[in-house]
PDB file of C-alpha atoms in Angstrom:
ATOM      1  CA  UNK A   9       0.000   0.000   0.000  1.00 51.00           C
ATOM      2  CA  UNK A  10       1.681   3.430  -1.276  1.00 70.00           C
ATOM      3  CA  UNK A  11       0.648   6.263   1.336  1.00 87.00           C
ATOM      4  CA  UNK A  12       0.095   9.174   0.582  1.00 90.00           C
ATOM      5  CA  UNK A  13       1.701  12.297   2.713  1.00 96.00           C
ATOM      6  CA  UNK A  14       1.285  16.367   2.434  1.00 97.00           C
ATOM      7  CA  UNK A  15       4.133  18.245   3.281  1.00 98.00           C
ATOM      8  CA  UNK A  16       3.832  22.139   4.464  1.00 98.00           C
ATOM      9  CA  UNK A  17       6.852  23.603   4.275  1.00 98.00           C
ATOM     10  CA  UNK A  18       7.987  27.428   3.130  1.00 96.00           C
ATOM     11  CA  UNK A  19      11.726  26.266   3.139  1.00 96.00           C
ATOM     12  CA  UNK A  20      12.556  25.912  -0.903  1.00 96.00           C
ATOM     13  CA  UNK A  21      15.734  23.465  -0.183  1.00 96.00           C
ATOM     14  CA  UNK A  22      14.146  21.839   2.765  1.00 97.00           C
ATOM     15  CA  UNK A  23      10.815  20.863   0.999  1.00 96.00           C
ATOM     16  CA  UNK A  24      12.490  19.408  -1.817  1.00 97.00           C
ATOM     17  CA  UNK A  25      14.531  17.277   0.132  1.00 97.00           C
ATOM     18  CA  UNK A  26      11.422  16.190   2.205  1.00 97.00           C
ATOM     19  CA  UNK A  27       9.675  15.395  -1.406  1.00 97.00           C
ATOM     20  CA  UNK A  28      12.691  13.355  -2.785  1.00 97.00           C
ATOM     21  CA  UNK A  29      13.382  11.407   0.285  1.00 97.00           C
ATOM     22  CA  UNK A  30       9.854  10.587   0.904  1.00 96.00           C
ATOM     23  CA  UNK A  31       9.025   9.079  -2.479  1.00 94.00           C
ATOM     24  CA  UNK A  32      12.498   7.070  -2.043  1.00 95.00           C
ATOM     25  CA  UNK A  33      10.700   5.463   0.485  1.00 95.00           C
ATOM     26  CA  UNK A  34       7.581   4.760  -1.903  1.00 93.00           C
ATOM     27  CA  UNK A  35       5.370   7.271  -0.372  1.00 93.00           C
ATOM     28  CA  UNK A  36       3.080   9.207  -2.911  1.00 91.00           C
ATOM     29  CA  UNK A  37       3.981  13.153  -1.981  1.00 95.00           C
ATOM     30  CA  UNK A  38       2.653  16.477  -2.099  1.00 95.00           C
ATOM     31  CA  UNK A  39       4.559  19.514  -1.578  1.00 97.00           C
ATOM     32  CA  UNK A  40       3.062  22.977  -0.590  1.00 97.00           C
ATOM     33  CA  UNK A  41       4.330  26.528   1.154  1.00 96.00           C
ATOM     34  CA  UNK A  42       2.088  28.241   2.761  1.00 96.00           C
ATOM     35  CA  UNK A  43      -0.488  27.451   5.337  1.00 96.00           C
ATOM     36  CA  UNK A  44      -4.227  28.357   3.899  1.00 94.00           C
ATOM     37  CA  UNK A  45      -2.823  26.472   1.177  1.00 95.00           C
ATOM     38  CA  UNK A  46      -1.806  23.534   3.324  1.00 95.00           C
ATOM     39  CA  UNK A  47      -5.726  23.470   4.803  1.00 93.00           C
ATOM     40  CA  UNK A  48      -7.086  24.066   1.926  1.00 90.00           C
ATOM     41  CA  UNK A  49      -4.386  20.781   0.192  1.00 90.00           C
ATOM     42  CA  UNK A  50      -5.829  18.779   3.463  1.00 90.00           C
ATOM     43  CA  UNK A  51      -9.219  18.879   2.979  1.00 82.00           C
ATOM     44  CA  UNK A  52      -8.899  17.801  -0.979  1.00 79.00           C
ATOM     45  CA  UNK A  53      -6.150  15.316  -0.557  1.00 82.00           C
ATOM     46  CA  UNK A  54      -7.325  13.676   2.630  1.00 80.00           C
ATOM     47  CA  UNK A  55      -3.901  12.197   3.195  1.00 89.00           C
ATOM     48  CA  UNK A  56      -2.650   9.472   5.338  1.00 90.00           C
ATOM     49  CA  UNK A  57      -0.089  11.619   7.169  1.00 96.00           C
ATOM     50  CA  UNK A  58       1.061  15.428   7.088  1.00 98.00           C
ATOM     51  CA  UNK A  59       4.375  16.699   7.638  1.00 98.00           C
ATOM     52  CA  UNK A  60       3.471  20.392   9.022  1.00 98.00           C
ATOM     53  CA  UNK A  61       6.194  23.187   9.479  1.00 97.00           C
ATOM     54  CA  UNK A  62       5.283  25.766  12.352  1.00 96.00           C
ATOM     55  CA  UNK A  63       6.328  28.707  11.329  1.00 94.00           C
ATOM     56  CA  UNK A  64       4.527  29.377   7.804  1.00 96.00           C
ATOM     57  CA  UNK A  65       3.372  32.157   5.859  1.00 95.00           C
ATOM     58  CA  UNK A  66      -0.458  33.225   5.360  1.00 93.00           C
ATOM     59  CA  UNK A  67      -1.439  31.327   8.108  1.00 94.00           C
ATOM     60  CA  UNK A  68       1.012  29.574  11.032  1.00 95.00           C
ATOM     61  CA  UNK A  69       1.112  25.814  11.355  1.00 96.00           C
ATOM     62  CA  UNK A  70      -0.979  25.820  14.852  1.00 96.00           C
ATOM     63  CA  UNK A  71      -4.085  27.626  13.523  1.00 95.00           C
ATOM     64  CA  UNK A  72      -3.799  25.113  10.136  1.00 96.00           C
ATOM     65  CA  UNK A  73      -3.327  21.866  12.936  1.00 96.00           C
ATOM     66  CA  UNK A  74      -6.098  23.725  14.853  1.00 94.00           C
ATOM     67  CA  UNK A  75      -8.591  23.560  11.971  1.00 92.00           C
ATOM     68  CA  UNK A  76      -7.682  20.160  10.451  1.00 92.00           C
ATOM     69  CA  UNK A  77      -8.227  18.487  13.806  1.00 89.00           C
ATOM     70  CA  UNK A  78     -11.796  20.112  13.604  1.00 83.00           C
ATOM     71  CA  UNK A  79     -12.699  17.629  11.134  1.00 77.00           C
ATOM     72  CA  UNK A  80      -9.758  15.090  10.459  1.00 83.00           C
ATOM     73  CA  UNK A  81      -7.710  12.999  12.855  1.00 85.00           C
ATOM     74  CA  UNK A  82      -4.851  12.211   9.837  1.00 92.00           C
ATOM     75  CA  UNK A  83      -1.778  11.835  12.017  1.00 96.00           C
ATOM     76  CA  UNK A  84       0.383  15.259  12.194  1.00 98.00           C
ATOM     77  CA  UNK A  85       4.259  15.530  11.987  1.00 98.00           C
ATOM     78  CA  UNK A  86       4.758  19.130  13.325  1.00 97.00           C
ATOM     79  CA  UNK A  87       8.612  20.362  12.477  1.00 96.00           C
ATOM     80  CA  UNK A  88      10.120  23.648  14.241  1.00 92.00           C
ATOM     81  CA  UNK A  89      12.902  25.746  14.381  1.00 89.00           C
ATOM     82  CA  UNK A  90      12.353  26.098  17.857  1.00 84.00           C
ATOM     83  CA  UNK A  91      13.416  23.871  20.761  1.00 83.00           C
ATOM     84  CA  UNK A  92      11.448  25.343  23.808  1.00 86.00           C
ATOM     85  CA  UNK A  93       9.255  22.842  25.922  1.00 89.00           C
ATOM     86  CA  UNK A  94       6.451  25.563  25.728  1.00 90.00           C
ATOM     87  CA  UNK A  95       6.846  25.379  21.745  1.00 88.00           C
ATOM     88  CA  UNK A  96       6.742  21.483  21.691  1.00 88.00           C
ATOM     89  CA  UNK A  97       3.765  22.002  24.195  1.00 92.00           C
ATOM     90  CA  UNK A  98       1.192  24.416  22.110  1.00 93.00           C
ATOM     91  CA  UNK A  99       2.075  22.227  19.358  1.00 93.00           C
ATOM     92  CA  UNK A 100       0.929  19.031  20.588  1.00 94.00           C
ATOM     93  CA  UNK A 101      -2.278  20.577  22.417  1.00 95.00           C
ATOM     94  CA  UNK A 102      -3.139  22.019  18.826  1.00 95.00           C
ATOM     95  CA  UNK A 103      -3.608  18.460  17.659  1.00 95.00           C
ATOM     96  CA  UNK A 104      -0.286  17.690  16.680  1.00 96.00           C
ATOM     97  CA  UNK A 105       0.990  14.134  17.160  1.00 96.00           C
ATOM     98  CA  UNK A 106       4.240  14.344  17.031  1.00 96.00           C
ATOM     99  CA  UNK A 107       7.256  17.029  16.993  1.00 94.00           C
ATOM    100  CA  UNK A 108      10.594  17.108  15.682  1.00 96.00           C
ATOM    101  CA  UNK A 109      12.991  19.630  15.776  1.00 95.00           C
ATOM    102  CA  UNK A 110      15.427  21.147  12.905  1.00 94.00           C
ATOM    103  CA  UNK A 111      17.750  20.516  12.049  1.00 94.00           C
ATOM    104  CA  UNK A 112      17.084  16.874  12.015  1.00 95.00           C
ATOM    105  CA  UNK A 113      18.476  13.876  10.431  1.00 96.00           C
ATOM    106  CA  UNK A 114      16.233  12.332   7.780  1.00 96.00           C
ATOM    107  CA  UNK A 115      16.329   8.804   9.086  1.00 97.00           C
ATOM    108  CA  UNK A 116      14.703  10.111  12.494  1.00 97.00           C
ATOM    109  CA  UNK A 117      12.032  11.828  10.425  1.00 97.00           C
ATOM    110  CA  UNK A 118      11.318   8.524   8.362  1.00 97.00           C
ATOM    111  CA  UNK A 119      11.407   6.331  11.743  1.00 97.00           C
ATOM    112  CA  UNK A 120       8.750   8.811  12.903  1.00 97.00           C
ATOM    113  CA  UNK A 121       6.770   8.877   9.810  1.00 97.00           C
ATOM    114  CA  UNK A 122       6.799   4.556  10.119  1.00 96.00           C
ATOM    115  CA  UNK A 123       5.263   4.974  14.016  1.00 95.00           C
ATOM    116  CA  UNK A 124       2.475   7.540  13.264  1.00 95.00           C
ATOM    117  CA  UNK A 125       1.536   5.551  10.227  1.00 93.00           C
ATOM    118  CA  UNK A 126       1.649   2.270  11.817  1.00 89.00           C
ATOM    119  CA  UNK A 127       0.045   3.405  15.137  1.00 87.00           C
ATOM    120  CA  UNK A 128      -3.018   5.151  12.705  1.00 81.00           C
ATOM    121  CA  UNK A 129      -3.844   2.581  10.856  1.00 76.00           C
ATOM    122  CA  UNK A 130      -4.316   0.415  13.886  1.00 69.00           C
ATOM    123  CA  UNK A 131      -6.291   3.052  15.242  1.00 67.00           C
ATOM    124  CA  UNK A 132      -7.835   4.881  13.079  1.00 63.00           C
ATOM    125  CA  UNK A 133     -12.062   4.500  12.411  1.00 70.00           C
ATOM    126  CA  UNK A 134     -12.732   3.796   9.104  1.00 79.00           C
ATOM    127  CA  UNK A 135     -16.934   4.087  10.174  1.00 86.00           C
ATOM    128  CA  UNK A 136     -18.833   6.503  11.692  1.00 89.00           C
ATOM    129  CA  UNK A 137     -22.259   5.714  13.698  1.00 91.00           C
ATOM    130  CA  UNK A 138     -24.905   7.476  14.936  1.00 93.00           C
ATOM    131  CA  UNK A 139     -28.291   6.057  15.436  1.00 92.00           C
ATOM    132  CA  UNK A 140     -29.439   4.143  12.307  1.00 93.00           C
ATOM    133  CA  UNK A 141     -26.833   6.536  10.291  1.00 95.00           C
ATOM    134  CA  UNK A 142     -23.672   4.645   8.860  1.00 94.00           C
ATOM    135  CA  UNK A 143     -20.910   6.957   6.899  1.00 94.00           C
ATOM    136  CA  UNK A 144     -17.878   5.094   5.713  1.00 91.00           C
ATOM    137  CA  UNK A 145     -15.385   7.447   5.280  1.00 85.00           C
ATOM    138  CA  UNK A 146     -12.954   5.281   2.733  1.00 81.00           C
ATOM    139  CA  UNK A 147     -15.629   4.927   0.178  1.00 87.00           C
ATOM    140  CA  UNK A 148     -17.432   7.918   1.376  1.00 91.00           C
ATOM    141  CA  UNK A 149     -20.605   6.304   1.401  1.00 93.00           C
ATOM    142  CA  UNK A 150     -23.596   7.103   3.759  1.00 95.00           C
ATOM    143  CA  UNK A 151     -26.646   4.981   4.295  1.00 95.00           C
ATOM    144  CA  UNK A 152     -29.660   5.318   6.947  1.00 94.00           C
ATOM    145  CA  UNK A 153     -30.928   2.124   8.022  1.00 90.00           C
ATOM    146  CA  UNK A 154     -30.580   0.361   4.812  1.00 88.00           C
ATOM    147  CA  UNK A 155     -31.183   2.881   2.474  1.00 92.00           C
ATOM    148  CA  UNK A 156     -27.929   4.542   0.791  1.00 95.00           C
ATOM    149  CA  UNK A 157     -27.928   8.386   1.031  1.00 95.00           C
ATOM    150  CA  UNK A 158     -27.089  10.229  -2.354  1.00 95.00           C
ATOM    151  CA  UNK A 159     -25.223  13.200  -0.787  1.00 95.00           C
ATOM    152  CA  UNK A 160     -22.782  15.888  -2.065  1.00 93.00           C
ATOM    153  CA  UNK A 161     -19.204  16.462  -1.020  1.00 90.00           C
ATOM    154  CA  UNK A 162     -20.184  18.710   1.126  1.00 90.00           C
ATOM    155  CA  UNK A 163     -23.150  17.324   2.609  1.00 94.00           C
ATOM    156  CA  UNK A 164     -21.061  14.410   3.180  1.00 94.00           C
ATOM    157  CA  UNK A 165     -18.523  16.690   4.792  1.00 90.00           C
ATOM    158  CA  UNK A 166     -20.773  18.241   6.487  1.00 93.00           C
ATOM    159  CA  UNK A 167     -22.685  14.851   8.353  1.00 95.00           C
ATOM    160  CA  UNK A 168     -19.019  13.815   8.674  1.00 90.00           C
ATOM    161  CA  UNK A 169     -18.829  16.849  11.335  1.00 89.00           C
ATOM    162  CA  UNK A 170     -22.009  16.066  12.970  1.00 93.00           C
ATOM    163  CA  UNK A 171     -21.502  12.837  13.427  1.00 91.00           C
ATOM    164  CA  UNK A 172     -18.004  13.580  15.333  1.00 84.00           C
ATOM    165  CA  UNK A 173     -19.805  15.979  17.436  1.00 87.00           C
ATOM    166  CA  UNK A 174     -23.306  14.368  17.892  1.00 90.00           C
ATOM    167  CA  UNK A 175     -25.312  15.696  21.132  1.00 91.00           C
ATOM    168  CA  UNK A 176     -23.269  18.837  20.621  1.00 91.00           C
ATOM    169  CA  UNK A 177     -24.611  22.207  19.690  1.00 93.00           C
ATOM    170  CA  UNK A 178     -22.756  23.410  16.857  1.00 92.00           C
ATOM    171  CA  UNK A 179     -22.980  27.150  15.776  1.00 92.00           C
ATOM    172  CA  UNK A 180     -23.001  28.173  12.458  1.00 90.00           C
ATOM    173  CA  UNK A 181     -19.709  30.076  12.853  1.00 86.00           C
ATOM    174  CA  UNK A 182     -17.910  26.834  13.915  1.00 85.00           C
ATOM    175  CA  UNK A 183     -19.622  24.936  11.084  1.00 88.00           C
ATOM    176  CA  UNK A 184     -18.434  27.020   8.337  1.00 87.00           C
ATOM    177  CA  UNK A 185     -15.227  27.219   9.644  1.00 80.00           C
ATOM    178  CA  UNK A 186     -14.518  23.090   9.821  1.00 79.00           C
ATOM    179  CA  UNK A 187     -16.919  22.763   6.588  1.00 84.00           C
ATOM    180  CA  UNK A 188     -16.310  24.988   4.012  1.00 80.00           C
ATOM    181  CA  UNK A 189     -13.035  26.632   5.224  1.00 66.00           C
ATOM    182  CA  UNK A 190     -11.586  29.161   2.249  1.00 57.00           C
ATOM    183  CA  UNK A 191     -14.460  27.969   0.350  1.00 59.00           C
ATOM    184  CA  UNK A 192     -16.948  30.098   2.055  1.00 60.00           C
ATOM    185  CA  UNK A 193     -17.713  33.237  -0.337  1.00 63.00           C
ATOM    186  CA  UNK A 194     -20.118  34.929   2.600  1.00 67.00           C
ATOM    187  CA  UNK A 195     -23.463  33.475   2.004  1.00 71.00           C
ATOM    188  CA  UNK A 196     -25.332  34.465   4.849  1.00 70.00           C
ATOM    189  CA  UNK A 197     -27.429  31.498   4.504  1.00 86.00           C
ATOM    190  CA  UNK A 198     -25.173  28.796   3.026  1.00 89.00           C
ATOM    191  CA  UNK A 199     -25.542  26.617   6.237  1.00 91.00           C
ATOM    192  CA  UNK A 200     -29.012  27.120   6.573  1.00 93.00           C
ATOM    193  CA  UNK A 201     -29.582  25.505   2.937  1.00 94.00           C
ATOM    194  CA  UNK A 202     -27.249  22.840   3.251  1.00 95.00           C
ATOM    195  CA  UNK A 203     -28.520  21.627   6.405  1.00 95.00           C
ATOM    196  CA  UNK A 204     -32.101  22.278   5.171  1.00 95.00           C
ATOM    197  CA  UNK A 205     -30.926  19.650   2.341  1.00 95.00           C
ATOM    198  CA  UNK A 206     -29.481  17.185   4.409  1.00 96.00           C
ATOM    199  CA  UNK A 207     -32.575  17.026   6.587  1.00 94.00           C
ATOM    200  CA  UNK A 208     -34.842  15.894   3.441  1.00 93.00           C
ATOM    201  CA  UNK A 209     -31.911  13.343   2.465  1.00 94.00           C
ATOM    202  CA  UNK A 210     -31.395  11.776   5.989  1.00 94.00           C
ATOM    203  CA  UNK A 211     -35.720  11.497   6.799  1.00 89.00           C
ATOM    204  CA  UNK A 212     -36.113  10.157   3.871  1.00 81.00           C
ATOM    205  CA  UNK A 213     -39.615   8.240   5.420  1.00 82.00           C
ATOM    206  CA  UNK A 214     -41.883   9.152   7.513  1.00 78.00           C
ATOM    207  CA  UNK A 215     -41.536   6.807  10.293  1.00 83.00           C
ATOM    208  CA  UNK A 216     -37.739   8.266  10.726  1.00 88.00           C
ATOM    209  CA  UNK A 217     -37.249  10.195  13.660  1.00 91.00           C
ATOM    210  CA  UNK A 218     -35.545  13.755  12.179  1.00 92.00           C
ATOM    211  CA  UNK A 219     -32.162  13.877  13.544  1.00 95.00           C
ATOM    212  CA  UNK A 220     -30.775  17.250  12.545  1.00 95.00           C
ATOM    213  CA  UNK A 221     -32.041  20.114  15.149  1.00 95.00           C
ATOM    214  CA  UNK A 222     -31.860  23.900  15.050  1.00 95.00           C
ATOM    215  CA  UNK A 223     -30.898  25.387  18.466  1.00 95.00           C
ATOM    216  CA  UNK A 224     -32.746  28.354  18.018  1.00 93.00           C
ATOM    217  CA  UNK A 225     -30.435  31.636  18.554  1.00 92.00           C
ATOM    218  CA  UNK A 226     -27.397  28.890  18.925  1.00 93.00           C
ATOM    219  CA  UNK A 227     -26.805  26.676  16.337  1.00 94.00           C
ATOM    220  CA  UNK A 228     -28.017  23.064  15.410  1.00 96.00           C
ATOM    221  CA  UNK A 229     -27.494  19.492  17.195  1.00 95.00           C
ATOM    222  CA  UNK A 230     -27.338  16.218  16.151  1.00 95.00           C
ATOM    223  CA  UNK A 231     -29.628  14.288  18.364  1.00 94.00           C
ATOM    224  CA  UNK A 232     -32.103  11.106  18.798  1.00 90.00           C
ATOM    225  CA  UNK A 233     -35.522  12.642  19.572  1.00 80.00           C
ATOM    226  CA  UNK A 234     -36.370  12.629  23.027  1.00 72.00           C
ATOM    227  CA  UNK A 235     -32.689  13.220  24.255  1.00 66.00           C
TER     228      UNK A 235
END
C-alpha cells in the first residue's frame, strides 16, 4: 500500500529534500508553502499523514493543525525551528501528534513517519455511527438504516462533522469554519440551505425520527428525539 503524505513547508531546499526522500521510500507526496494552502491541500487530498512546518506564511502551522483536527484525525508531523518545551507544548495541544525539531536527520524523520503511520492505521475509524446513520469514510458512502444516502461532497462533509460531534450544539460560525473553510464566499445562509438539504436526504420516510435540530439563537445538534 503506497501512502500518501502532504508536506507544508515554506523552506525551498528543505521541501524538496522532504519530497525526494519521501518518495524514495515509496510514499506518494505532495509539496506545498504556505499554510491556507496547506488546509485548503488537506481537505482535498485527505492524506494518510502530514508533515506540518510551524512557522509558515499566510497562516502559522498551529491555527492550520487547529482547523484540520476540527474535522480530520490524519496523524500530524509538526517540524520547528524552535526547541522550547512551551513550543513542543502548544504544538501538541493544537492536535499535533508528534514534533521534531530542525535541524534533524532524515532517518529520524522517516522512523517517525513509520510509528504515526503504523500506530493510525491500527487506530484509526474507518466508520462513523450514529443512530441508524452509517458513513464510511474510505468509500465515502452514507446509508440510513438500509437505504444509501445520495449526498454531495459537502453534505457528506458536512454529516461527517455532525456525526463527530453528535449531542453537541454546533454554531453556524464553527460549522463554516470546519466545513467549508476558504471555500466560504459569505453566504449568509449557506448553512441554513445545506442543512435544510441534508434534513430531506437523511428522513427520507416518515416513520424516521428527524435527527438534525436547530438550536434556536445557537446553532443546530445532532440528536435522537427525546434526548
Amino acid at each position: 500500500m503506497s501512502y500518501s503524505i502532504l508536506v507544508v513547508e515554506d523552506d525551498p531546499d528543505l521541501s524538496l529534500l522532504l519530497q525526494l526522500e519521501l518518495q524514495a521510500e515509496g510514499y506518494t507526496v505532495k509539496v506545498v508553502q504556505d499554510g491556507m494552502q496547506g488546509l485548503i491541500e488537506a481537505r482535498q487530498m485527505q492524506p494518510d499523514l502530514l508533515v506540518l512546518d510551524r512557522s509558515l506564511p499566510r497562516m502559522d502551522g498551529l491555527e492550520v493543525c487547529r482547523r484540520i483536527r476540527q474535522t480530520s484525525r490524519t496523524p500530524i508531523l509538526m517540524l520547528t525551528s524552535f526547541d522550547q518545551i512551551e513550543e513542543k507544548v502548544e504544538g501538541l495541544d493544537a492536535g499535533a501528534n508528534d514534533y521534531l525539531t530542525k535541524p534533524f536527520h532524515i532517518e529520524e524523520l522517516l522512523a517517525r513517519i513509520r510509528s504515526l503511520l503504523r500506530t493510525y492505521q491500527e487506530q484509526a475509524p474507518t466508520r462513523l455511527r450514529f443512530a441508524d446513520l452509517d458513513l464510511d469514510l474510505l468509500s465515502r458512502q452514507a446509508q440510513r438504516g438500509n437505504s444509501t444516502l445520495n449526498l454531495s461532497t459537502k453534505e457528506f462533509d458536512l454529516l461527517v462533522f455532525f456525526l463527530r460531534h453528535p449531542n453537541q450544539v454546533l454554531p453556524k460560525s464553527r460549522i463554516i469554519e470546519a466545513v467549508w473553510e476558504w471555500d466560504y464566499n459569505g453566504e449568509d445562509n449557506i448553512v441554513e440551505v445545506y442543512i435544510h438539504n441534508l434534513r430531506k436526504k437523511i428522513k427520507r420516510q416518515a416513520s424516521q425520527p428527524q435527527l438534525l435540530h436547530t438550536v434556536r439563537g445557537a446553532g443546530y445538534i445532532l440528536r435522537e428525539p427525546g434526548n
